[in-house]
Amino acid sequence: MTMSSDRSLVQIAFYAALIAALGLVPKIELGLAGGIPITAQSLGVMLAGMMLGPVRGGLAVALFLFLVALGLPFLAGGRGGIGVFYGATAGYLAGYFVGAIVVGAIMKAMRNMNVVFGAIVSGIIGGIVVVHAFGVPVLAYKAGMTLDKAIMVGSLPFIPGDLIKVALATLVAHTIARGLPSAMLSRS
């Protein structure tokens, strides 16, 4: 292995661990949408894509999801195991993976633009739109509700919190881009 591939593995593992650590932040239950909680973990998904780019960001989320599938209680509320991939939140978990890739791809495509603008655009499109586009249909199917109702209870109530996460991820990306630009692999 080269120094570059060693560094990549460490970065992938770090962001997988960050996503898991954000699962320790207490989840907020709205009592809606078949028990889908508000969690901090999508912030980690956004950061993985923003910082690592599409490939490494996607691999970080894939590693996190693999560890969850093995039974490690890394999801908010201490959930883990293969069963979570069959429940109402399964689509959101798949959306995490694709969302990180999309966030990273947008950041990479916008690498010559202002990092704040790129982070906001990538966070909204990849971290919110993509995650919900995967999550809502599965929620509708698993909870036996119409797609319209799933959007109303499984997406719209979460948008304000998701926008706060985009703002936080943007702040982190901006700070790191100013202080340690080489850590912004999505921009190289």
Short mmCIF file of C-alpha atoms in Angstrom, two decimals:
data_model
loop_
_atom_site.label_atom_id
_atom_site.label_comp_id
_atom_site.label_asym_id
_atom_site.label_seq_id
_atom_site.Cartn_x
_atom_site.Cartn_y
_atom_site.Cartn_z
CA MET A 1 0.00 0.00 0.00
CA THR A 2 1.15 3.51 -0.74
CA MET A 3 1.06 6.45 1.62
CA SER A 4 -1.84 7.85 -0.39
CA SER A 5 -3.94 4.68 -0.08
CA ASP A 6 -3.10 4.43 3.65
CA ARG A 7 -4.26 8.01 4.09
CA SER A 8 -7.45 7.29 2.15
CA LEU A 9 -8.26 4.30 4.35
CA VAL A 10 -7.75 6.37 7.49
CA GLN A 11 -9.98 9.14 6.13
CA ILE A 12 -12.71 6.68 5.14
CA ALA A 13 -12.57 5.05 8.58
CA PHE A 14 -12.58 8.46 10.29
CA TYR A 15 -15.75 9.61 8.54
CA ALA A 16 -17.46 6.25 9.13
CA ALA A 17 -16.59 6.69 12.83
CA LEU A 18 -17.87 10.28 12.74
CA ILE A 19 -21.22 9.14 11.35
CA ALA A 20 -21.39 6.47 14.07
CA ALA A 21 -20.45 8.99 16.77
CA LEU A 22 -23.21 11.33 15.58
CA GLY A 23 -25.57 8.44 16.34
CA LEU A 24 -24.81 9.05 20.01
CA VAL A 25 -26.52 12.43 19.82
CA PRO A 26 -29.98 11.70 21.24
CA LYS A 27 -32.56 11.24 18.52
CA ILE A 28 -35.72 13.30 18.51
CA GLU A 29 -38.95 11.39 17.91
CA LEU A 30 -41.75 13.33 16.25
CA GLY A 31 -44.27 10.51 16.56
CA LEU A 32 -44.77 10.69 12.81
CA ALA A 33 -43.68 8.68 9.82
CA GLY A 34 -43.53 5.22 11.28
CA GLY A 35 -41.02 6.23 13.93
CA ILE A 36 -38.43 7.94 11.73
CA PRO A 37 -36.34 10.01 14.17
CA ILE A 38 -34.49 13.26 13.67
CA THR A 39 -30.82 12.34 14.04
CA ALA A 40 -27.47 14.05 13.57
CA GLN A 41 -26.13 11.26 11.36
CA SER A 42 -27.08 12.85 8.06
CA LEU A 43 -24.71 15.67 9.04
CA GLY A 44 -21.88 13.11 8.98
CA VAL A 45 -23.06 11.84 5.60
CA MET A 46 -22.94 15.38 4.20
CA LEU A 47 -19.49 15.98 5.68
CA ALA A 48 -18.15 12.71 4.28
CA GLY A 49 -19.14 13.74 0.76
CA MET A 50 -18.08 17.38 1.16
CA MET A 51 -14.68 16.53 2.55
CA LEU A 52 -13.76 13.26 0.85
CA GLY A 53 -15.44 13.50 -2.54
CA PRO A 54 -17.75 10.97 -4.18
CA VAL A 55 -15.68 7.78 -3.99
CA ARG A 56 -14.16 8.09 -0.53
CA GLY A 57 -17.33 9.69 0.87
CA GLY A 58 -19.43 6.84 -0.51
CA LEU A 59 -16.98 4.29 0.88
CA ALA A 60 -17.12 5.92 4.32
CA VAL A 61 -20.92 5.59 4.37
CA ALA A 62 -20.71 2.05 2.96
CA LEU A 63 -18.33 1.09 5.78
CA PHE A 64 -20.67 2.63 8.34
CA LEU A 65 -23.68 0.76 6.90
CA PHE A 66 -21.70 -2.49 6.76
CA LEU A 67 -20.87 -2.17 10.46
CA VAL A 68 -24.54 -1.47 11.21
CA ALA A 69 -25.53 -4.56 9.21
CA LEU A 70 -23.09 -6.62 11.28
CA GLY A 71 -25.10 -5.63 14.33
CA LEU A 72 -23.10 -2.78 15.79
CA PRO A 73 -25.53 -0.33 17.44
CA PHE A 74 -24.33 2.70 15.51
CA LEU A 75 -27.67 4.10 14.40
CA ALA A 76 -29.32 6.73 16.58
CA GLY A 77 -30.95 5.13 19.57
CA GLY A 78 -28.47 2.24 19.57
CA ARG A 79 -30.03 0.40 16.66
CA GLY A 80 -28.12 -1.96 14.44
CA GLY A 81 -28.38 -5.31 12.73
CA ILE A 82 -29.61 -6.47 9.38
CA GLY A 83 -33.24 -5.87 10.40
CA VAL A 84 -32.88 -2.09 10.08
CA PHE A 85 -32.45 -2.59 6.35
CA TYR A 86 -35.95 -4.07 6.16
CA GLY A 87 -37.79 -1.43 8.18
CA ALA A 88 -39.42 1.88 7.37
CA THR A 89 -36.07 3.71 7.52
CA ALA A 90 -34.28 1.40 5.05
CA GLY A 91 -34.67 3.82 2.16
CA TYR A 92 -33.09 6.61 4.15
CA LEU A 93 -30.10 4.38 4.88
CA ALA A 94 -29.69 3.66 1.16
CA GLY A 95 -30.10 7.39 0.59
CA TYR A 96 -27.19 8.05 2.94
CA PHE A 97 -24.90 6.08 0.63
CA VAL A 98 -26.09 7.66 -2.62
CA GLY A 99 -26.38 11.07 -0.94
CA ALA A 100 -22.72 11.06 0.12
CA ILE A 101 -21.69 10.20 -3.44
CA VAL A 102 -23.86 12.99 -4.87
CA VAL A 103 -22.61 15.54 -2.30
CA GLY A 104 -19.03 14.61 -3.18
CA ALA A 105 -19.65 14.70 -6.92
CA ILE A 106 -21.22 18.16 -6.72
CA MET A 107 -18.39 19.47 -4.53
CA LYS A 108 -15.89 18.08 -7.02
CA ALA A 109 -17.75 19.58 -9.99
CA MET A 110 -17.85 22.94 -8.18
CA ARG A 111 -14.24 22.83 -6.98
CA ASN A 112 -13.37 26.09 -8.72
CA MET A 113 -16.26 27.92 -7.08
CA ASN A 114 -16.63 29.30 -3.59
CA VAL A 115 -16.59 26.45 -1.05
CA VAL A 116 -19.57 27.87 0.83
CA PHE A 117 -21.72 27.94 -2.30
CA GLY A 118 -20.60 24.43 -3.27
CA ALA A 119 -21.29 23.08 0.21
CA ILE A 120 -24.77 24.59 0.35
CA VAL A 121 -25.72 23.31 -3.11
CA SER A 122 -24.24 19.85 -2.54
CA GLY A 123 -25.70 19.56 0.95
CA ILE A 124 -29.20 20.45 -0.21
CA ILE A 125 -29.16 18.28 -3.33
CA GLY A 126 -27.22 15.26 -2.04
CA GLY A 127 -27.83 15.49 1.68
CA ILE A 128 -31.52 16.35 1.59
CA VAL A 129 -33.13 15.75 -1.82
CA VAL A 130 -31.35 12.47 -2.58
CA VAL A 131 -31.74 11.04 0.93
CA HIS A 132 -35.45 11.84 0.99
CA ALA A 133 -35.92 10.61 -2.60
CA PHE A 134 -34.73 7.19 -1.44
CA GLY A 135 -36.36 7.28 1.98
CA VAL A 136 -39.89 8.47 1.28
CA PRO A 137 -40.95 5.74 -1.21
CA VAL A 138 -39.71 2.97 1.08
CA LEU A 139 -41.46 4.61 4.03
CA ALA A 140 -44.68 4.79 2.01
CA TYR A 141 -44.43 1.12 1.08
CA LYS A 142 -43.45 -0.15 4.54
CA ALA A 143 -45.96 2.02 6.41
CA GLY A 144 -48.78 1.37 3.92
CA MET A 145 -49.37 5.01 3.14
CA THR A 146 -49.66 7.02 -0.04
CA LEU A 147 -46.61 8.74 -1.41
CA ASP A 148 -48.23 12.13 -0.72
CA LYS A 149 -48.80 11.23 2.92
CA ALA A 150 -45.26 9.85 3.22
CA ILE A 151 -43.90 13.16 1.93
CA MET A 152 -46.05 15.06 4.43
CA VAL A 153 -44.97 13.01 7.45
CA GLY A 154 -41.65 11.50 6.39
CA SER A 155 -40.00 14.40 4.62
CA LEU A 156 -41.44 17.87 5.19
CA PRO A 157 -41.17 17.87 9.03
CA PHE A 158 -37.47 17.04 8.70
CA ILE A 159 -36.50 19.75 6.20
CA PRO A 160 -35.86 22.55 8.76
CA GLY A 161 -33.47 20.31 10.73
CA ASP A 162 -31.84 19.13 7.51
CA LEU A 163 -31.23 22.75 6.49
CA ILE A 164 -29.57 23.38 9.86
CA LYS A 165 -27.32 20.36 9.18
CA VAL A 166 -26.43 21.81 5.75
CA ALA A 167 -25.51 25.08 7.48
CA LEU A 168 -23.33 23.25 10.03
CA ALA A 169 -21.64 21.13 7.35
CA THR A 170 -21.04 24.27 5.29
CA LEU A 171 -19.46 26.01 8.29
CA VAL A 172 -17.16 23.02 8.89
CA ALA A 173 -16.22 22.77 5.19
CA HIS A 174 -15.53 26.51 5.00
CA THR A 175 -13.41 26.45 8.15
CA ILE A 176 -11.38 23.47 6.98
CA ALA A 177 -10.98 24.90 3.47
CA ARG A 178 -9.51 28.06 4.99
CA GLY A 179 -7.30 26.38 7.58
CA LEU A 180 -6.28 23.12 5.93
CA PRO A 181 -7.31 23.16 2.27
CA SER A 182 -5.47 19.89 1.57
CA ALA A 183 -8.06 18.12 3.73
CA MET A 184 -10.77 19.04 1.22
CA LEU A 185 -10.22 16.03 -1.04
CA SER A 186 -13.46 16.80 -2.86
CA ARG A 187 -11.89 20.01 -4.16
CA SER A 188 -8.67 18.48 -5.49
#
